[in-house]
Short mmCIF file of C-alpha atoms and ligand atoms in Angstrom, two decimals:
data_model
loop_
_atom_site.label_atom_id
_atom_site.label_comp_id
_atom_site.label_asym_id
_atom_site.label_seq_id
_atom_site.Cartn_x
_atom_site.Cartn_y
_atom_site.Cartn_z
CA UNK A 12 41.76 -4.85 -25.78
CA UNK A 13 39.66 -6.62 -28.41
CA UNK A 14 35.92 -6.34 -28.21
CA UNK A 15 35.33 -10.04 -27.38
CA UNK A 16 37.54 -9.81 -24.31
CA UNK A 17 35.76 -6.67 -23.23
CA UNK A 18 32.46 -8.52 -23.52
CA UNK A 19 33.68 -11.43 -21.36
CA UNK A 20 34.95 -9.07 -18.67
CA UNK A 21 31.67 -7.20 -18.87
CA UNK A 22 29.76 -10.44 -18.29
CA UNK A 23 31.89 -11.44 -15.31
CA UNK A 24 31.27 -8.06 -13.73
CA UNK A 25 27.53 -8.39 -14.31
CA UNK A 26 27.54 -11.75 -12.54
CA UNK A 27 29.47 -10.35 -9.63
CA UNK A 28 27.13 -7.41 -9.28
CA UNK A 29 24.05 -9.62 -9.55
CA UNK A 30 25.15 -12.07 -6.88
CA UNK A 31 26.21 -9.23 -4.61
CA UNK A 32 22.75 -7.67 -4.90
CA UNK A 33 21.21 -11.06 -4.16
CA UNK A 34 23.13 -11.74 -0.97
CA UNK A 35 22.40 -8.21 0.22
CA UNK A 36 18.70 -8.82 -0.05
CA UNK A 37 18.89 -12.24 1.57
CA UNK A 38 16.87 -13.67 -1.32
CA UNK A 39 18.91 -16.80 -1.97
CA UNK A 40 16.13 -19.03 -3.18
CA UNK A 41 15.19 -20.43 0.18
CA UNK A 42 18.72 -20.99 1.52
CA UNK A 43 19.54 -19.76 4.96
CA UNK A 44 20.88 -16.24 4.77
CA UNK A 45 24.56 -16.14 5.71
CA UNK A 46 25.08 -13.97 8.71
CA UNK A 47 27.46 -13.51 11.58
CA UNK A 48 24.50 -12.83 13.87
CA UNK A 49 23.70 -16.27 15.29
CA UNK A 50 20.29 -15.12 16.55
CA UNK A 51 19.05 -14.62 12.98
CA UNK A 52 17.80 -18.05 11.87
CA UNK A 53 14.59 -17.14 10.03
CA UNK A 54 14.76 -17.30 6.25
CA UNK A 55 12.76 -15.87 3.37
CA UNK A 56 9.56 -17.83 2.68
CA UNK A 57 6.74 -17.69 0.15
CA UNK A 58 6.60 -16.87 -3.54
CA UNK A 59 8.70 -14.15 -5.14
CA UNK A 60 6.81 -10.89 -5.48
CA UNK A 61 7.26 -9.57 -9.03
CA UNK A 62 7.97 -5.81 -8.99
CA UNK A 63 7.53 -5.45 -12.76
CA UNK A 64 4.05 -6.85 -12.45
CA UNK A 65 3.19 -4.55 -9.53
CA UNK A 66 4.57 -1.61 -11.52
CA UNK A 67 2.36 -2.52 -14.50
CA UNK A 68 -0.70 -2.74 -12.18
CA UNK A 69 0.13 0.75 -10.89
CA UNK A 70 0.40 2.12 -14.43
CA UNK A 71 -2.85 0.43 -15.51
CA UNK A 72 -4.77 2.40 -12.88
CA UNK A 73 -3.09 5.66 -13.89
CA UNK A 74 -4.01 4.98 -17.51
CA UNK A 75 -7.65 5.68 -16.57
CA UNK A 76 -6.61 9.19 -15.44
CA UNK A 77 -7.02 10.51 -11.88
CA UNK A 78 -9.61 8.27 -10.12
CA UNK A 79 -11.41 11.17 -8.50
CA UNK A 80 -14.76 10.52 -6.79
CA UNK A 81 -17.82 10.77 -9.08
CA UNK A 82 -15.71 10.66 -12.27
CA UNK A 83 -15.77 8.28 -15.26
CA UNK A 84 -12.12 7.33 -14.64
CA UNK A 85 -13.07 6.29 -11.10
CA UNK A 86 -15.85 4.01 -12.33
CA UNK A 87 -13.74 2.45 -15.06
CA UNK A 88 -10.93 1.76 -12.62
CA UNK A 89 -13.39 0.18 -10.20
CA UNK A 90 -14.43 -2.33 -12.87
CA UNK A 91 -10.77 -3.03 -13.68
CA UNK A 92 -9.80 -3.66 -10.04
CA UNK A 93 -12.73 -6.05 -9.61
CA UNK A 94 -11.81 -7.95 -12.78
CA UNK A 95 -8.16 -8.30 -11.71
CA UNK A 96 -8.98 -9.77 -8.30
CA UNK A 97 -11.45 -12.15 -9.97
CA UNK A 98 -8.82 -13.12 -12.53
CA UNK A 99 -6.51 -14.11 -9.67
CA UNK A 100 -9.06 -16.34 -8.00
CA UNK A 101 -10.70 -14.04 -5.48
CA UNK A 102 -14.39 -13.84 -4.66
CA UNK A 103 -15.32 -10.17 -4.98
CA UNK A 104 -18.06 -8.19 -3.25
CA UNK A 105 -18.64 -4.47 -3.33
CA UNK A 106 -20.01 -2.17 -0.69
CA UNK A 107 -21.71 0.88 -2.21
CA UNK A 108 -22.62 4.00 -0.27
CA UNK A 109 -23.41 7.66 -0.77
CA UNK A 110 -20.97 9.40 1.54
CA UNK A 111 -20.89 13.09 2.39
CA UNK A 112 -17.70 15.07 1.75
CA UNK A 113 -16.66 17.86 4.15
CA UNK A 114 -18.10 20.36 1.61
CA UNK A 115 -21.46 18.59 1.36
CA UNK A 116 -20.70 16.83 -1.93
CA UNK A 117 -22.38 13.44 -2.24
CA UNK A 118 -19.64 10.94 -3.02
CA UNK A 119 -20.69 7.78 -4.84
CA UNK A 120 -18.34 5.40 -3.07
CA UNK A 121 -17.48 1.74 -3.57
CA UNK A 122 -15.39 -0.33 -1.18
CA UNK A 123 -14.13 -3.42 -3.01
CA UNK A 124 -13.76 -6.60 -0.94
CA UNK A 125 -11.81 -9.39 -2.65
CA UNK A 126 -11.46 -12.62 -0.71
CA UNK A 127 -8.82 -15.23 -1.39
CA UNK A 128 -9.62 -18.65 0.04
CA UNK A 129 -12.98 -17.39 1.37
CA UNK A 130 -13.73 -20.60 3.31
CA UNK A 131 -10.64 -20.37 5.53
CA UNK A 132 -11.48 -19.61 9.16
CA UNK A 133 -8.24 -17.85 9.91
CA UNK A 134 -8.20 -14.58 7.93
CA UNK A 135 -5.86 -11.62 7.40
CA UNK A 136 -7.00 -8.27 6.00
CA UNK A 137 -4.83 -6.29 3.58
CA UNK A 138 -6.12 -2.86 2.57
CA UNK A 139 -5.36 0.28 0.59
CA UNK A 140 -7.35 3.19 -0.74
CA UNK A 141 -8.02 3.33 -4.45
CA UNK A 142 -9.41 6.85 -5.02
CA UNK A 143 -7.32 9.84 -6.17
CA UNK A 144 -7.19 13.17 -4.39
CA UNK A 145 -9.22 15.75 -6.36
CA UNK A 146 -6.85 18.59 -5.50
CA UNK A 147 -3.05 18.87 -5.66
CA UNK A 148 -3.22 21.25 -2.72
CA UNK A 149 0.33 20.54 -1.56
CA UNK A 150 1.89 21.41 -4.92
CA UNK A 151 4.71 24.01 -4.68
CA UNK A 152 2.96 25.95 -7.48
CA UNK A 153 -0.37 27.27 -6.17
CA UNK A 154 -1.82 27.42 -9.70
CA UNK A 155 -1.91 23.59 -9.51
CA UNK A 156 -3.82 23.40 -6.24
CA UNK A 157 -7.20 22.71 -7.85
CA UNK A 158 -5.91 20.16 -10.35
CA UNK A 159 -6.46 16.45 -9.58
CA UNK A 160 -3.65 14.19 -8.39
CA UNK A 161 -2.68 11.26 -10.64
CA UNK A 162 -2.09 9.28 -7.47
CA UNK A 163 0.38 6.76 -8.84
CA UNK A 164 1.83 6.45 -5.35
CA UNK A 165 -1.00 7.83 -3.20
CA UNK A 166 -3.63 5.36 -4.33
CA UNK A 167 -2.55 3.09 -7.17
CA UNK A 168 0.61 1.64 -5.57
CA UNK A 169 -1.15 0.02 -2.60
CA UNK A 170 -3.84 -1.56 -4.78
CA UNK A 171 -1.16 -2.74 -7.24
CA UNK A 172 0.85 -4.45 -4.50
CA UNK A 173 -2.33 -6.18 -3.33
CA UNK A 174 -3.22 -7.38 -6.85
CA UNK A 175 0.30 -8.76 -7.31
CA UNK A 176 0.04 -10.55 -3.95
CA UNK A 177 -3.29 -12.06 -5.08
CA UNK A 178 -1.59 -13.24 -8.28
CA UNK A 179 1.17 -14.88 -6.24
CA UNK A 180 -1.29 -16.55 -3.85
CA UNK A 181 -3.15 -18.09 -6.76
CA UNK A 182 0.09 -19.47 -8.20
CA UNK A 183 1.31 -20.92 -4.87
CA UNK A 184 -1.29 -22.90 -2.95
CA UNK A 185 0.72 -23.41 0.24
CA UNK A 186 -0.75 -20.51 2.26
CA UNK A 187 -2.37 -21.47 5.60
CA UNK A 188 -4.78 -18.55 5.90
CA UNK A 189 -7.44 -16.69 3.93
CA UNK A 190 -6.73 -13.14 2.81
CA UNK A 191 -9.21 -10.32 2.25
CA UNK A 192 -8.05 -7.48 0.04
CA UNK A 193 -10.09 -4.37 0.85
CA UNK A 194 -9.89 -1.39 -1.50
CA UNK A 195 -11.27 1.61 0.36
CA UNK A 196 -12.87 4.43 -1.54
CA UNK A 197 -13.09 8.13 -0.62
CA UNK A 198 -9.93 8.27 1.48
CA UNK A 199 -8.58 11.41 -0.07
CA UNK A 200 -11.49 13.92 0.00
CA UNK A 201 -10.02 15.44 3.18
CA UNK A 202 -10.33 19.19 3.81
CA UNK A 203 -7.97 21.00 1.41
CA UNK A 204 -5.20 23.22 2.74
CA UNK A 205 -6.78 26.39 1.34
CA UNK A 206 -9.78 26.01 3.68
CA UNK A 207 -9.31 27.65 7.06
CA UNK A 208 -8.99 25.12 9.89
CA UNK A 209 -12.26 23.32 10.48
CA UNK A 210 -13.29 21.53 13.65
CA UNK A 211 -13.17 17.76 13.24
CA UNK A 212 -11.41 18.04 9.89
CA UNK A 213 -9.59 14.77 10.56
CA UNK A 214 -12.99 13.05 10.02
CA UNK A 215 -13.04 14.32 6.43
CA UNK A 216 -10.43 11.68 5.46
CA UNK A 217 -10.92 7.92 5.13
CA UNK A 218 -14.68 8.11 4.46
CA UNK A 219 -14.82 4.68 2.81
CA UNK A 220 -12.92 3.06 5.67
CA UNK A 221 -15.17 4.81 8.18
CA UNK A 222 -18.18 3.33 6.42
CA UNK A 223 -16.61 -0.14 6.24
CA UNK A 224 -15.71 -0.02 9.93
CA UNK A 225 -19.37 0.53 10.83
CA UNK A 226 -20.79 -1.87 8.21
CA UNK A 227 -18.57 -4.93 8.39
CA UNK A 228 -19.53 -7.97 6.32
CA UNK A 229 -21.56 -10.38 8.50
CA UNK A 230 -19.32 -11.95 11.16
CA UNK A 231 -16.13 -10.51 9.71
CA UNK A 232 -13.30 -10.87 12.17
CA UNK A 233 -9.82 -11.14 10.65
CA UNK A 234 -6.87 -11.68 12.99
CA UNK A 235 -5.26 -8.43 11.97
CA UNK A 236 -5.00 -5.92 9.14
CA UNK A 237 -2.18 -4.27 7.18
CA UNK A 238 -2.87 -0.99 5.39
CA UNK A 239 -0.63 -0.10 2.43
CA UNK A 240 -0.49 3.64 1.76
CA UNK A 241 2.01 5.19 -0.65
CA UNK A 242 4.14 2.07 -0.97
CA UNK A 243 5.83 2.82 -4.30
CA UNK A 244 7.64 6.12 -3.90
CA UNK A 245 11.31 6.54 -4.73
CA UNK A 246 13.39 7.06 -1.60
CA UNK A 247 10.61 5.79 0.68
CA UNK A 248 11.31 4.41 4.13
CA UNK A 249 8.63 2.98 6.37
CA UNK A 250 8.98 3.88 10.03
CA UNK A 251 6.80 2.39 12.77
CA UNK A 252 3.65 4.53 12.71
CA UNK A 253 2.33 5.69 16.08
CA UNK A 254 -1.38 4.74 15.88
CA UNK A 255 -0.36 1.29 14.64
CA UNK A 256 1.90 0.91 17.68
CA UNK A 257 -0.89 1.97 20.02
CA UNK A 258 -3.47 -0.50 18.68
CA UNK A 259 -1.39 -3.32 17.20
CA UNK A 260 2.15 -3.24 18.52
CA UNK A 261 2.67 -7.00 18.08
CA UNK A 262 1.67 -6.73 14.40
CA UNK A 263 4.04 -3.81 13.87
CA UNK A 264 6.84 -5.88 15.36
CA UNK A 265 5.87 -8.93 13.29
CA UNK A 266 5.90 -6.95 10.03
CA UNK A 267 9.19 -5.13 10.71
CA UNK A 268 10.78 -8.48 11.69
CA UNK A 269 9.46 -10.00 8.44
CA UNK A 270 11.02 -7.12 6.49
CA UNK A 271 14.35 -7.89 8.13
CA UNK A 272 14.07 -11.60 7.36
CA UNK A 273 13.08 -10.93 3.76
CA UNK A 274 16.13 -8.68 3.38
CA UNK A 275 14.44 -5.27 3.32
CA UNK A 276 15.57 -3.95 6.67
CA UNK A 277 16.86 -0.75 5.08
CA UNK A 278 13.32 0.15 3.95
CA UNK A 279 11.86 -0.55 7.41
CA UNK A 280 13.81 1.33 10.09
CA UNK A 281 12.65 0.43 13.59
CA UNK A 282 12.30 4.04 14.80
CA UNK A 283 8.88 5.67 15.12
CA UNK A 284 7.57 7.98 12.38
CA UNK A 285 4.75 9.87 14.11
CA UNK A 286 0.98 9.32 14.19
CA UNK A 287 -1.00 9.49 10.94
CA UNK A 288 -4.73 9.93 10.37
CA UNK A 289 -5.45 7.22 7.81
CA UNK A 290 -7.83 4.36 6.94
CA UNK A 291 -6.52 2.21 9.80
CA UNK A 292 -7.84 4.63 12.44
CA UNK A 293 -11.58 3.84 12.07
CA UNK A 294 -10.72 0.16 11.49
CA UNK A 295 -8.92 0.04 14.84
CA UNK A 296 -11.39 2.26 16.69
CA UNK A 297 -14.77 1.10 15.35
CA UNK A 298 -14.18 -2.39 13.98
CA UNK A 299 -11.66 -3.48 16.63
CA UNK A 300 -9.48 -5.12 14.00
CA UNK A 301 -5.85 -4.52 15.03
CA UNK A 302 -4.53 -2.83 11.90
CA UNK A 303 -1.19 -1.27 11.11
CA UNK A 304 -0.26 1.31 8.48
CA UNK A 305 2.75 0.87 6.20
CA UNK A 306 3.23 4.50 5.18
CA UNK A 307 6.46 6.34 4.32
CA UNK A 308 8.12 8.96 6.44
CA UNK A 309 10.63 11.32 4.83
CA UNK A 310 12.40 13.02 7.72
CA UNK A 311 14.27 15.53 5.57
CA UNK A 312 11.71 16.39 2.90
CA UNK A 313 10.72 20.07 2.80
CA UNK A 314 7.63 19.55 0.68
CA UNK A 315 6.04 16.87 2.88
CA UNK A 316 7.01 14.15 5.35
CA UNK A 317 5.08 11.81 3.01
CA UNK A 318 7.61 12.62 0.28
CA UNK A 319 8.13 15.26 -2.40
CA UNK A 320 5.22 14.21 -4.64
CA UNK A 321 2.51 13.97 -1.95
CA UNK A 322 -0.66 15.75 -3.11
CA UNK A 323 1.18 17.37 -5.99
CA UNK A 324 0.79 17.02 -9.75
CA UNK A 325 4.08 15.05 -9.68
CA UNK A 326 2.56 11.97 -8.08
CA UNK A 327 3.01 10.13 -11.38
CA UNK A 328 4.60 6.89 -12.66
CA UNK A 329 7.92 8.71 -13.15
CA UNK A 330 8.40 8.72 -9.39
CA UNK A 331 7.39 5.12 -8.76
CA UNK A 332 10.31 2.88 -7.82
CA UNK A 333 9.96 -0.85 -8.40
CA UNK A 334 12.37 -1.54 -5.56
CA UNK A 335 10.01 0.13 -3.09
CA UNK A 336 7.07 -1.92 -4.40
CA UNK A 337 9.21 -5.05 -4.05
CA UNK A 338 10.36 -4.25 -0.50
CA UNK A 339 6.76 -3.84 0.68
CA UNK A 340 5.25 -6.66 -1.37
CA UNK A 341 7.88 -9.23 -0.40
CA UNK A 342 7.61 -8.20 3.26
CA UNK A 343 3.84 -8.76 3.25
CA UNK A 344 4.32 -12.15 1.57
CA UNK A 345 6.87 -13.00 4.26
CA UNK A 346 4.29 -12.16 6.94
CA UNK A 347 1.53 -14.22 5.28
CA UNK A 348 3.67 -17.31 4.67
CA UNK A 349 5.06 -17.23 8.22
CA UNK A 350 1.56 -17.70 9.74
C1 AHN B 13 -3.47 13.52 6.75
O1 AHN B 13 -2.99 14.24 5.91
C2 AHN B 13 -4.13 14.05 7.97
N1 AHN B 13 -3.47 12.20 6.62
C3 AHN B 13 -2.93 11.58 5.46
C4 AHN B 13 -3.83 10.55 4.97
C5 AHN B 13 -3.55 10.31 3.55
C6 AHN B 13 -3.83 11.15 2.54
N2 AHN B 13 -2.97 9.26 3.03
C7 AHN B 13 -2.90 9.43 1.76
N3 AHN B 13 -3.41 10.57 1.43
ZN1 ZN B 14 -3.58 11.44 -0.23
#
């Protein structure tokens, strides 16, 4: 076979593969998704989430180094996050507080509140934590336990998906609601595994969200919230989290239905994945904002049910998968543009 012919065949195969991938994802540029299930009439809506962009926003945070509380990298990243949300048309406020870690450390915390379309009455809250865990205490090698976590997935990914959504909202003015992007600080200063069990240790997590839940901006009452935690890991699947079901079952169902419509059903199985202590707990309990958690559950992972890199020194860009970022980002866009 001559090389030109090979090239033509190669091209035809590429086309076939590309269109196959497209129809699988149900992303046919606004057309109705072909299906034999006559009950499925909803179609993908809203702008196309760009996974390369979200990936770059994840890497940009990691480039500062681990964003551990009270560190220079933390403060530099804070300024970067604020500038990105401003760049994409949000009004940004910060909420600063000295919070107390389980070990008595004073944590200089900043919750970042970025509002898109701040005058809209009807509002939705998206949130994620932006700090890095100071200790890789779940690393298989115990000599790494006191090293900081890069937190590409457990920190940067959620913020990156939110920044990319803000970028898309600015480019497409057809949204009917306002969106508040809340970046919680001091989520990951929870009691390390080497400490013997402490009473009330679950309160050592989500310190920034606890503070926010008790110090809401004047009159703040969004319809519901969606927390994004570890939304970029390779092999991730997002099961229906138990606390979310207890406080906001209709939102869980809405989001999982949106995932199906957007073509990402395989990332969002409808089974339950257990109850997780996370930022959404104080938001539900103290602020009464029905808030769900999109958080992975790895049923068969020995290292952690949050995935093999959770609280290890391997939570780096190498293990970020653009397809996971896309599945979550496009699903959230589907929710927002269906309101
Ligand atoms: C617990 O480990 C109890 N909750 C997990 C919350 C978390 C930590 N999310 C990210 N890092
Ligand atoms: Zn963590």
